[in-house]
CSV table of C-alpha atoms in Angstrom, one decimal:
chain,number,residue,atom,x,y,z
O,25,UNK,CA,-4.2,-34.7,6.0
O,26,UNK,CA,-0.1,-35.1,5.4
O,27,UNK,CA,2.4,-33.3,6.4
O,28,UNK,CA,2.9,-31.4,2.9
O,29,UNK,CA,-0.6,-30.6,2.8
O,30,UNK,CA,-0.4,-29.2,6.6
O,31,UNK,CA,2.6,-27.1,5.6
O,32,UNK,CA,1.3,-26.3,2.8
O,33,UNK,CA,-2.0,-24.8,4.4
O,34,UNK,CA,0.4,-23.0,7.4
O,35,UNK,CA,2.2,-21.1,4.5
O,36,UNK,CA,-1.0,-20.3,2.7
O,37,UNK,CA,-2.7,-18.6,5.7
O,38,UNK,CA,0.7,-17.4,7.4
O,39,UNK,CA,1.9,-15.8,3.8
O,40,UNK,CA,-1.2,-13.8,3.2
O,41,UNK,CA,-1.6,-12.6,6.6
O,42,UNK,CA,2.3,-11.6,6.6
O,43,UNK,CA,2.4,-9.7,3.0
O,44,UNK,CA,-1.2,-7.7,4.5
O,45,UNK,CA,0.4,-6.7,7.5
O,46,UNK,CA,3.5,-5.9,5.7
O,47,UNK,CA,1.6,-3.5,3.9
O,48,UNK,CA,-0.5,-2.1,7.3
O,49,UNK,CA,3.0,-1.4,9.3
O,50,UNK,CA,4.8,0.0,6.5
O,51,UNK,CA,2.5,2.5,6.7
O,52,UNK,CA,1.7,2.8,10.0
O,53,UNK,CA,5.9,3.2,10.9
O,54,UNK,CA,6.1,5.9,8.0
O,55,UNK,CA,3.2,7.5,9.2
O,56,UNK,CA,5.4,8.2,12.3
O,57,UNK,CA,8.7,9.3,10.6
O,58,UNK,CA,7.8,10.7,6.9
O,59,UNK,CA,4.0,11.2,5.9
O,60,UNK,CA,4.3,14.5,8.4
O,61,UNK,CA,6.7,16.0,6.5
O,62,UNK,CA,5.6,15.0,2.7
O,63,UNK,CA,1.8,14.6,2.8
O,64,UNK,CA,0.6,16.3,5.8
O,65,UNK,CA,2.7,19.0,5.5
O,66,UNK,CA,2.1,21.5,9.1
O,67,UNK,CA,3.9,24.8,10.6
O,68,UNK,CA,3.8,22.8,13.6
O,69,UNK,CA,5.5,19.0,13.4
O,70,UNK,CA,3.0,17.6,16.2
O,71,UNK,CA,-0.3,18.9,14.3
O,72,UNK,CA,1.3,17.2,11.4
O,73,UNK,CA,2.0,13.7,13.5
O,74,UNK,CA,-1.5,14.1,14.4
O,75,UNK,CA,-2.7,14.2,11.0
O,76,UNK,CA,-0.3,11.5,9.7
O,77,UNK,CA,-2.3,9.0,12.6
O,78,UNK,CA,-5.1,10.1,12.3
O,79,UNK,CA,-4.8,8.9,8.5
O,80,UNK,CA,-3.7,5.2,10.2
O,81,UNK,CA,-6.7,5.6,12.3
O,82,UNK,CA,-9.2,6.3,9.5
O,83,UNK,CA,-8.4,3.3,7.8
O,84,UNK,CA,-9.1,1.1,10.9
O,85,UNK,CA,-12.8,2.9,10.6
O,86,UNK,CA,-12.8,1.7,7.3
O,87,UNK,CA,-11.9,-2.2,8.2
O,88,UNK,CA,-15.6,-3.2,9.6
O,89,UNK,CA,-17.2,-2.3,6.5
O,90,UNK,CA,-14.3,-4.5,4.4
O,91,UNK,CA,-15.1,-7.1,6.8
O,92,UNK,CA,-19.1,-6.9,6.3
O,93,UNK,CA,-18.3,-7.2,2.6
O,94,UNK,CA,-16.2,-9.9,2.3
O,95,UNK,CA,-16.8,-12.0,5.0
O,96,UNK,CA,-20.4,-11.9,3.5
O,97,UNK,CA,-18.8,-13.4,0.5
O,98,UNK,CA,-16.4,-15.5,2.6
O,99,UNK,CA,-20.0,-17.4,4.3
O,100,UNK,CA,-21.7,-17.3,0.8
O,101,UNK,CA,-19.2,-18.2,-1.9
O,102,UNK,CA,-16.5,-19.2,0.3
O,103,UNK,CA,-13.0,-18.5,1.7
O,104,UNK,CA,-10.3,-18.9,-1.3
O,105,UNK,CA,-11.8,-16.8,-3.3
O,106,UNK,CA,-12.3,-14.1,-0.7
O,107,UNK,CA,-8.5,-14.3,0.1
O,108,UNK,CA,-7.4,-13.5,-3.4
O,109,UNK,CA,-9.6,-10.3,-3.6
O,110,UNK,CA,-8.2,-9.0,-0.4
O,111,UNK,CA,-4.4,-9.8,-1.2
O,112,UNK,CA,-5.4,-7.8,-4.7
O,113,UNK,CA,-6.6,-4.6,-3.0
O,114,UNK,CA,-3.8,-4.6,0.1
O,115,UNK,CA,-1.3,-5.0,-2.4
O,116,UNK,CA,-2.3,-2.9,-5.6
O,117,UNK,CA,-2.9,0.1,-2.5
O,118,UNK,CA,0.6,-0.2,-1.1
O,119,UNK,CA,2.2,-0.2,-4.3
O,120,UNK,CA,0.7,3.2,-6.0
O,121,UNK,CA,1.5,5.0,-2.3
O,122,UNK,CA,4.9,4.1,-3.3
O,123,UNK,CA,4.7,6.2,-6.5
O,124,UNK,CA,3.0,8.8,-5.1
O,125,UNK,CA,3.7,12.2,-5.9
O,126,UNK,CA,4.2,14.3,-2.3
O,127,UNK,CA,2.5,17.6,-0.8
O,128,UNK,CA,5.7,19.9,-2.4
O,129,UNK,CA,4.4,18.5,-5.4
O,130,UNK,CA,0.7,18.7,-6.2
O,131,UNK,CA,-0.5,20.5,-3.2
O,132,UNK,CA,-3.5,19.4,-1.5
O,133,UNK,CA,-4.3,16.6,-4.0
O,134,UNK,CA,-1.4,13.9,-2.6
O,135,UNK,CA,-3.0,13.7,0.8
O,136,UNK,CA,-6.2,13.1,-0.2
O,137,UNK,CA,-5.0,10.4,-3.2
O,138,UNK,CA,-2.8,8.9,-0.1
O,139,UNK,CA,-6.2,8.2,2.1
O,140,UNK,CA,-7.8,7.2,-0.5
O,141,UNK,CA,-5.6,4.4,-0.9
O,142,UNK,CA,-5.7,3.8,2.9
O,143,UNK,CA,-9.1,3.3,3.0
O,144,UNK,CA,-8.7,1.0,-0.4
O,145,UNK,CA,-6.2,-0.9,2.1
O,146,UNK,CA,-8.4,-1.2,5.3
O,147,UNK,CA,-11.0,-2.4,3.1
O,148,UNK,CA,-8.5,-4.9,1.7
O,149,UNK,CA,-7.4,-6.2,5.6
O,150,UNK,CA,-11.1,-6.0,6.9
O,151,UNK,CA,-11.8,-9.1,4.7
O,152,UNK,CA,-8.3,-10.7,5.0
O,153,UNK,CA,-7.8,-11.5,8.4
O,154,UNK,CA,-10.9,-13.7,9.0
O,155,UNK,CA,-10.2,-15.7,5.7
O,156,UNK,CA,-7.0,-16.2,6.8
O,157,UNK,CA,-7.7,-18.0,10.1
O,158,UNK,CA,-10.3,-19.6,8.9
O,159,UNK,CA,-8.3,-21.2,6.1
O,160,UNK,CA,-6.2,-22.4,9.1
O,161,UNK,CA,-8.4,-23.5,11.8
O,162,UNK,CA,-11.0,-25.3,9.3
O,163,UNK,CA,-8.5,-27.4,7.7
O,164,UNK,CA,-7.2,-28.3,12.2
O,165,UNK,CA,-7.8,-31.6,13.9
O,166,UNK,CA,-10.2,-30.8,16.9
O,167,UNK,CA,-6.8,-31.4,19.1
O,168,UNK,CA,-4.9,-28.7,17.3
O,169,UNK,CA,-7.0,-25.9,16.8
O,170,UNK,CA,-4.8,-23.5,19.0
O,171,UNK,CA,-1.6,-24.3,17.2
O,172,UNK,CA,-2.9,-23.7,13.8
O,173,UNK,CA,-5.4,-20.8,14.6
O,174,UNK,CA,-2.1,-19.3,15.8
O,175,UNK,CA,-0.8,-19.4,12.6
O,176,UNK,CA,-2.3,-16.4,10.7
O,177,UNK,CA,-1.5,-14.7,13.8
O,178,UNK,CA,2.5,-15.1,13.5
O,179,UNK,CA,1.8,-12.9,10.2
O,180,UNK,CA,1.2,-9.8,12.2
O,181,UNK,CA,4.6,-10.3,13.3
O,182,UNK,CA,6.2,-11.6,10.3
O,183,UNK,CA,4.9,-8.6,8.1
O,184,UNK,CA,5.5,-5.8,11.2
O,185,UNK,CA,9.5,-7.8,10.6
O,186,UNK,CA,10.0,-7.5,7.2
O,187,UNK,CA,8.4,-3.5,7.3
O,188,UNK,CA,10.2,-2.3,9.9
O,189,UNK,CA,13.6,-4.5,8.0
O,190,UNK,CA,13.4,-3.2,5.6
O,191,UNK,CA,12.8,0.3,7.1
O,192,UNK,CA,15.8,-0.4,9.0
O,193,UNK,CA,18.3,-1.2,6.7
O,194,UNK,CA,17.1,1.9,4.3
O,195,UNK,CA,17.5,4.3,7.2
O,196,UNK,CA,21.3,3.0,7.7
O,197,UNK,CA,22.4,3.4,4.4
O,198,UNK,CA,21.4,6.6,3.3
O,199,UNK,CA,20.8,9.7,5.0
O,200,UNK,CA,17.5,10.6,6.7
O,201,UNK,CA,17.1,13.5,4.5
O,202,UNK,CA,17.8,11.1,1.3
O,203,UNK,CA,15.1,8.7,3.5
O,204,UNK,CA,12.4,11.6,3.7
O,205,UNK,CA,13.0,12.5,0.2
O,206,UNK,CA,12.9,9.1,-1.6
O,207,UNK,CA,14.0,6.2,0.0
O,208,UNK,CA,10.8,5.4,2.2
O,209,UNK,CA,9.3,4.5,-0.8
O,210,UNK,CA,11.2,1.2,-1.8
O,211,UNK,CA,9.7,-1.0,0.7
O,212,UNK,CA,6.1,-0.3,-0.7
O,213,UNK,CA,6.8,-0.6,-4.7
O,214,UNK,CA,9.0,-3.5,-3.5
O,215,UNK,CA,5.6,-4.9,-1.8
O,216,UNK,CA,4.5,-5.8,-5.3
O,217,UNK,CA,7.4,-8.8,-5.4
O,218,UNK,CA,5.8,-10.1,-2.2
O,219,UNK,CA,1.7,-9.9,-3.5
O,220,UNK,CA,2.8,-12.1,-7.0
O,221,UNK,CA,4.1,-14.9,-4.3
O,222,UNK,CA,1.1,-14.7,-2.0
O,223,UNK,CA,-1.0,-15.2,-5.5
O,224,UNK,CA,1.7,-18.1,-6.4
O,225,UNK,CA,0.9,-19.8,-2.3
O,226,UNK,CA,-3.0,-19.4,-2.6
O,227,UNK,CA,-3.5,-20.8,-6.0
O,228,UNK,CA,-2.6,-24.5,-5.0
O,229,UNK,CA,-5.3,-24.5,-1.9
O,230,UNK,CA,-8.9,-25.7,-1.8
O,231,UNK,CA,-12.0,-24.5,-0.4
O,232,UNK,CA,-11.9,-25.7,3.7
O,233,UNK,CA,-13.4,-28.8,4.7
O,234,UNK,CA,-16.2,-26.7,7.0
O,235,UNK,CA,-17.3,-24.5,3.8
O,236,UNK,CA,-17.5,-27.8,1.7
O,237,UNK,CA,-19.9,-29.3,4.1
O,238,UNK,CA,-22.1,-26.0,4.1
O,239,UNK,CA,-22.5,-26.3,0.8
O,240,UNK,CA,-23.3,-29.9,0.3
O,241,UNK,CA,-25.9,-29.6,3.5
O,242,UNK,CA,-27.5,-26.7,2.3
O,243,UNK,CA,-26.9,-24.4,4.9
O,244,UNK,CA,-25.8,-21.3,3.9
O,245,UNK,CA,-27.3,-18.8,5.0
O,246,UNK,CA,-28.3,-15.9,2.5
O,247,UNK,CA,-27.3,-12.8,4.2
O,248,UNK,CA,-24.9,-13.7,6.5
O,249,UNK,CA,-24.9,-10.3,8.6
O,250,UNK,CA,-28.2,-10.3,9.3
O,251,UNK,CA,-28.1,-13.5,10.4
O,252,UNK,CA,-25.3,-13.5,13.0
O,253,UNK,CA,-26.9,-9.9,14.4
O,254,UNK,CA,-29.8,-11.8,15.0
O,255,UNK,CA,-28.5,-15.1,16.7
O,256,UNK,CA,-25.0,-14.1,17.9
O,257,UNK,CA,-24.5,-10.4,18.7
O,258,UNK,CA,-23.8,-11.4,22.3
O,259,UNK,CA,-20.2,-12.9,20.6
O,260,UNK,CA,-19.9,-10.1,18.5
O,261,UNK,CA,-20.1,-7.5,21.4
O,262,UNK,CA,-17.8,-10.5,23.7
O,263,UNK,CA,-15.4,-10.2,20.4
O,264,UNK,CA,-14.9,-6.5,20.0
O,265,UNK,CA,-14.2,-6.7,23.8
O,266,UNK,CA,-11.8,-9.4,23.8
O,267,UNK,CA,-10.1,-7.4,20.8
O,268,UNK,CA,-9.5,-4.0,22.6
O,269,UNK,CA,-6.7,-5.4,24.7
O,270,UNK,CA,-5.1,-6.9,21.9
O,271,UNK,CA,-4.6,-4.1,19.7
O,272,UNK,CA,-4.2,-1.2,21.6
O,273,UNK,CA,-1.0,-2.4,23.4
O,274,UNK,CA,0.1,-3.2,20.4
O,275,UNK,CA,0.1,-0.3,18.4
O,276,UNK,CA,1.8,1.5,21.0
O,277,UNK,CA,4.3,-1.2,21.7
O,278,UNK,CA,4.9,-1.5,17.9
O,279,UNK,CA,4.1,1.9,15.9
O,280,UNK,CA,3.9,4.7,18.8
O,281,UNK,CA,7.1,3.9,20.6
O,282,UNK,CA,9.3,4.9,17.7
O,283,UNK,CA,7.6,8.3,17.6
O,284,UNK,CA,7.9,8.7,21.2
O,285,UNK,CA,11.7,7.1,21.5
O,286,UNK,CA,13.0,9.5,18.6
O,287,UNK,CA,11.3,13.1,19.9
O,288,UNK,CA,10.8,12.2,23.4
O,289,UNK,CA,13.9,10.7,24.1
O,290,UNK,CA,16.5,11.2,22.2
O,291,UNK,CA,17.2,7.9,20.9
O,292,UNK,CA,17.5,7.1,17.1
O,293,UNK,CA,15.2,5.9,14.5
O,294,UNK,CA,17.6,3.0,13.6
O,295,UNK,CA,17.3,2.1,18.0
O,296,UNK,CA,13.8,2.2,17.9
O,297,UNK,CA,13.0,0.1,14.6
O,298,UNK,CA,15.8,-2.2,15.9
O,299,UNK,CA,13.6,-3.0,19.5
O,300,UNK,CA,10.6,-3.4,17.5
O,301,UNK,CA,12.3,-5.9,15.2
O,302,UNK,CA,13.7,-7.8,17.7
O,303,UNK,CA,10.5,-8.2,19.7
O,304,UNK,CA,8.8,-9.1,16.6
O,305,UNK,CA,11.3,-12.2,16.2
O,306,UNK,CA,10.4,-13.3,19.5
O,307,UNK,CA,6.8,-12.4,19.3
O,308,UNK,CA,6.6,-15.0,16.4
O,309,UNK,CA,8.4,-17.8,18.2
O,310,UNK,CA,6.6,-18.0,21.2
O,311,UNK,CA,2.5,-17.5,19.3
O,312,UNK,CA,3.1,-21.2,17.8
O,313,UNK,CA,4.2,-22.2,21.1
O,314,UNK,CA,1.5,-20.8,23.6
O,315,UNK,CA,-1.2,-21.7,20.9
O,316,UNK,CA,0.0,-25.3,21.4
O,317,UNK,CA,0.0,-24.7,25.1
O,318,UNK,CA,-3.9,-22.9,25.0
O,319,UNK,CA,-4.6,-27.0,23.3
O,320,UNK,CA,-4.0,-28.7,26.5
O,321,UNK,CA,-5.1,-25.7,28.9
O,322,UNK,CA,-7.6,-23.9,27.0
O,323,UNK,CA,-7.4,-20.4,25.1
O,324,UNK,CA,-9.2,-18.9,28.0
O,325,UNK,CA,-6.8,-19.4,30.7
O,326,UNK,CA,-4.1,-18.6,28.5
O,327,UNK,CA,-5.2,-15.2,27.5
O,328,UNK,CA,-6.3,-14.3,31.0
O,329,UNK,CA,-2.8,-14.7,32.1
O,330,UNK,CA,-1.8,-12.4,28.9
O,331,UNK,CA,-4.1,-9.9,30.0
O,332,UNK,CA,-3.3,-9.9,33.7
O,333,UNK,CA,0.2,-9.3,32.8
O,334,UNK,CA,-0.8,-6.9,30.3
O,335,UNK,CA,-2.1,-4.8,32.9
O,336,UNK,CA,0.6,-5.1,35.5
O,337,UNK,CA,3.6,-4.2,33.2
O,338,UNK,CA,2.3,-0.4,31.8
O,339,UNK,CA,3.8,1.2,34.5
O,340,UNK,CA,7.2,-0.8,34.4
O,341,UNK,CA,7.3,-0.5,30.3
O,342,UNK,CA,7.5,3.5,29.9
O,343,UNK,CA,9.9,3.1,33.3
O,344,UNK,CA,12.2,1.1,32.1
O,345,UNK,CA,11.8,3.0,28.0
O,346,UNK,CA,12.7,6.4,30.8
O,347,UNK,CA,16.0,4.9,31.1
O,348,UNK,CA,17.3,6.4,28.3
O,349,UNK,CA,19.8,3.6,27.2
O,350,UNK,CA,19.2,1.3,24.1
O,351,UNK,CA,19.5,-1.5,26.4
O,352,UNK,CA,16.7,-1.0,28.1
O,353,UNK,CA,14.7,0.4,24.9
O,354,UNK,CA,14.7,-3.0,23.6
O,355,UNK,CA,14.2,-4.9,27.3
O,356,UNK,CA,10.8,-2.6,27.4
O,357,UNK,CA,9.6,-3.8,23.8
O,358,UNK,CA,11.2,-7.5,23.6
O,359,UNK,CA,9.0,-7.8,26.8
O,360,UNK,CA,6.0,-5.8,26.0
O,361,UNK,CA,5.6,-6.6,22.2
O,362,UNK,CA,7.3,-9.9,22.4
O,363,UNK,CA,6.5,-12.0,25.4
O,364,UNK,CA,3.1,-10.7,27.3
O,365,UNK,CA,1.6,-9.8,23.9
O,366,UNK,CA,1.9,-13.2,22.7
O,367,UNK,CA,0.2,-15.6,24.6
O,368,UNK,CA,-2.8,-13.0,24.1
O,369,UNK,CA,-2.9,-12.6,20.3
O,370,UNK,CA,-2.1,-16.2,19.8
O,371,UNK,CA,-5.5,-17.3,21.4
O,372,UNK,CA,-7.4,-14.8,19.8
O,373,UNK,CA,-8.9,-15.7,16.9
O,374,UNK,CA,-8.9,-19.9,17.8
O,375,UNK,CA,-10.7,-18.4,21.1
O,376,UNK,CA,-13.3,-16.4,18.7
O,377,UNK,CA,-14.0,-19.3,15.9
O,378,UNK,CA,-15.2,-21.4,18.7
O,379,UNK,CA,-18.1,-19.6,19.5
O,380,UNK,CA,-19.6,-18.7,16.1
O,381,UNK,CA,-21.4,-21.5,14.1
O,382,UNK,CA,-19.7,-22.4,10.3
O,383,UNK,CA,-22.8,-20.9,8.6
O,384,UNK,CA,-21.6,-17.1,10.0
O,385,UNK,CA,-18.2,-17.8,11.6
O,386,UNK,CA,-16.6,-15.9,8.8
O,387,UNK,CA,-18.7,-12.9,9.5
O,388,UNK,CA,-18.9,-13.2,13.5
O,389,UNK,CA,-15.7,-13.4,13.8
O,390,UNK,CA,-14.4,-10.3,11.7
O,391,UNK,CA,-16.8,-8.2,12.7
O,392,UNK,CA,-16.2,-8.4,16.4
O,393,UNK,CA,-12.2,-8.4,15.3
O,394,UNK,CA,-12.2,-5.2,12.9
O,395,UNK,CA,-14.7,-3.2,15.1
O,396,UNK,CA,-12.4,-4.1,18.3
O,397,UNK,CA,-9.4,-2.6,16.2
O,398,UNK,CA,-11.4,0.2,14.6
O,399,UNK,CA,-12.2,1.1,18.5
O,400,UNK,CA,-8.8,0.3,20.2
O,401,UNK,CA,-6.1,-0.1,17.3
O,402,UNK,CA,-6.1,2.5,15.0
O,403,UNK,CA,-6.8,5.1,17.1
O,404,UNK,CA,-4.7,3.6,19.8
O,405,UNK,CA,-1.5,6.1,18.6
O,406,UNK,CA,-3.4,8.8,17.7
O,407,UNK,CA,-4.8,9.1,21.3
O,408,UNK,CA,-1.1,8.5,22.9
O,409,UNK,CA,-0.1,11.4,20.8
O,410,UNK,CA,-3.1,13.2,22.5
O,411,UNK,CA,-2.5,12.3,25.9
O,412,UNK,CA,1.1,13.7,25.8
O,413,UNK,CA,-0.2,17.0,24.5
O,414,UNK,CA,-3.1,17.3,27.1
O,415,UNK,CA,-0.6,16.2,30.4
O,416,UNK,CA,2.4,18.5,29.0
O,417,UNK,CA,4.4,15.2,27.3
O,418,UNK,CA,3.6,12.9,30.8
O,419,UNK,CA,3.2,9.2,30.3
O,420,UNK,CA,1.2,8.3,33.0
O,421,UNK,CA,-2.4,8.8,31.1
O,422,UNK,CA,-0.5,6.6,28.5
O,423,UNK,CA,0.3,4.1,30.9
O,424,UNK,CA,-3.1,4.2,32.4
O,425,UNK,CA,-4.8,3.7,29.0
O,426,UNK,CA,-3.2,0.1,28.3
O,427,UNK,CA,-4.4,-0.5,31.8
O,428,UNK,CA,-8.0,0.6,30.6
O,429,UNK,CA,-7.8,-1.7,27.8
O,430,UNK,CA,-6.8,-4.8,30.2
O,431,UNK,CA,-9.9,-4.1,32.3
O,432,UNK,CA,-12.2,-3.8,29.4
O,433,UNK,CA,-11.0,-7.1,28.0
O,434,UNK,CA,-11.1,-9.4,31.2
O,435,UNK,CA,-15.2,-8.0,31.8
O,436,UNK,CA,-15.5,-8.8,28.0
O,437,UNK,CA,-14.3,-12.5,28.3
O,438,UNK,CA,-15.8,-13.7,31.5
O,439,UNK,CA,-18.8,-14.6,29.1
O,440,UNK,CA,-16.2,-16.9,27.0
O,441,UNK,CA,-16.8,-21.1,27.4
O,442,UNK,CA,-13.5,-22.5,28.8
O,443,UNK,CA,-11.7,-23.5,25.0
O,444,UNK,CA,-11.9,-27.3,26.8
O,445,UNK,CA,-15.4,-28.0,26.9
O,446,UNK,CA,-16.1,-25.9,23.7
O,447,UNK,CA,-14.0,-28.6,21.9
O,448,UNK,CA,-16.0,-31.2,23.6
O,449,UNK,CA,-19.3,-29.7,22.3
O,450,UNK,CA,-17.7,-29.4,18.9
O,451,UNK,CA,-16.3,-32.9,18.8
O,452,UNK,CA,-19.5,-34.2,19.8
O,453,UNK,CA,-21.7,-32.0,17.1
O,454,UNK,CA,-19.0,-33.4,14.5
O,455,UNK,CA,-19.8,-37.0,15.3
């Protein structure tokens, strides 16, 4: 393969993974600042937080079953074609919440139209994901499957930028009553502009070299769920595992901090998005780089030590965010969300295509992926929230919660092949 044709895959995985998560964050950040006081309108702001995440959360619910539907088309028909329907429902979702009228305005009716497009959206990014690794790592030399299974993942980042960008930069120009009243709803009709270049991207890529050879071999299997309960539910239930530490973090680094920055501490919504943004930028320098790195020392190792770190710094992240000064606002996220979550989520999905055969790897791998965020993502927020109610605002049970996740991950993973001899096996089956 050239180099135009590598780039050219990169930007086809990276750009549909980027514009989903776009869509996802933009949400899940309004969620925290708006839907409160427009959809889930409450006497009492908090109940109304609680409904807003609990909206993010039912969509997360809603991911496994995408996933079963189109990574059963993903293993049967194959993964271009699964990629396109996913960008179609992500991005035809975002863009009608942007034109949707509020609470004020039709009562009742706007927030159940608004989780009804959720759901059409977690449907949309249950399939996506696994497609877009996929694309990446199927198309990767055996000696650089971490760097371009690390790809997709830089999109996490990449869209949870260009939200929370352009949430910035509309929150700094106009007022936040302007914001509340119209203005959080530019970034999702602008969404559309982004959805008509992910279409442009996709269009020029073929079906992977793996799916190809399923085909021509004849072994497709004919209902792809059924078949990877049967053979390889151990790597499901190691998958969902692995994922819990990955996404729960996250969410809190990412979407629950702004929340708890602006009501708990006094600091601004412009402050918060800032942090996040930043650690995003170096969140999506440093995933290229440690999947690289997880090539010559194995994905194992590497997200061991993202883990253990995980686990130490909960306490030191809500001390330092206690501080009270921007300063160490963004020390807290750049380090959380941008250097100890990395190494983790870069390893992720390379670490789970190596243990699922071609034949189901679509399926394996985004079931044990959208079930560990259904679990541990989604709700991830919504249980903060909770734990700050039950222990009169404390952030101990918080802290104590990412801990939980770290523990829960590092049993999970024990079971994992060191990524070094997996290639080995895989090189050798390939020959």
């Amino acid at each position: 393969m050239d180099k135009k044709q590598e780039r050219r895959i990169w930007l086809a995985s990276l750009v549909g993974s980027s514009i989903e998560w776009f869509d996802y964050f933009l949400y899940a950040t309004v969620a925290g600042l708006v839907f409160n006081q427009v959809f889930f309108v409450s006497e009492d702001p908090t109940v109304g937080l609680l409904l807003s995440y609990a909206s993010l959360a039912l969509a997360f619910f809603i991911r496994p079953f995408g996933g079963i539907i189109f990574s059963h088309i993903g293993d049967k028909i194959g993964r271009k074609k699964t990629l396109i329907m996913t960008l179609s429902l992500m991005g035809g979702a975002t863009f009608l919440m942007g034109v949707l009228p509020t609470y004020q305005a039709i009562g009742v009716a706007a927030p159940i139209l608004l989780v009804s497009l959720r759901l059409i959206q977690g449907l949309g990014i249950g399939g996506e994901w696994g497609g877009a690794l996929l694309l990446a790592y199927e198309y990767a030399p055996p000696e650089k499957r971490g760097l371009y299974g690390s790809i997709p993942q830089m999109g996490v980042t990449i869209g949870m930028f260009l939200g929370t960008g352009a949430l910035t930069f509309i929150t700094s120009v106009i007022s936040i009553d302007a914001f509340v009243s119209w203005g959080w709803r530019v970034p999702f009709i602008l969404s559309a502009f982004l959805v008509l270049f992910g279409f442009w991207i996709r269009k020029g890529i073929d079906e992977t070299p793996d799916f190809k050879n399923l085909k021509e071999s004849g072994e497709v299997v004919k209902v792809p769920l059924f078949e990877t309960l049967k053979t390889h539910w151990r790597e499901v239930l190691i998958a969902i595992g692995a994922k819990v530490v990955e996404t729960a973090p996250f969410y809190i680094f990412g979407t629950f901090v702004i929340s708890y920055a602006t009501t708990q501490l006094d600091f601004t919504y412009v402050e918060a998005l800032i942090a996040v943004m930043v650690a995003t930028v170096v969140t999506t320098v440093l995933i290229p780089i440690m999947g690289s790195l997880s090539d010559k020392v194995g994905r194992k190792k590497m997200y061991i030590y993202g883990v253990l770190a995980m686990f130490i710094y909960a306490f030191p992240y809500f001390l330092l965010l206690h501080q009270g000064t921007f300063i160490t606002l963004l020390i807290s996220t750049v380090i959380g969300l941008g250097v100890i979550w990395a190494p983790i989520t870069a390893v992720l999905g390379t670490m789970f295509s190596e243990i699922f055969d071609a034949k189901v790897r679509y399926t394996g791998i985004t079931l044990g992926y959208q079930i560990g965020a259904a679990l541990a993502g989604g709700t991830a927020p919504l249980v903060a929230t909770a734990l700050l109610l039950e222990f009169n605002n404390s952030w101990i049970p918080i802290a104590l919660y990412i801990m939980l996740t770290a523990i829960i991950s590092l049993i999970s993973v024990w079971a994992i092949r060191d990524s070094k001899k997996t290639e080995k096996t895989i090189a050798l089956k390939e020959t």
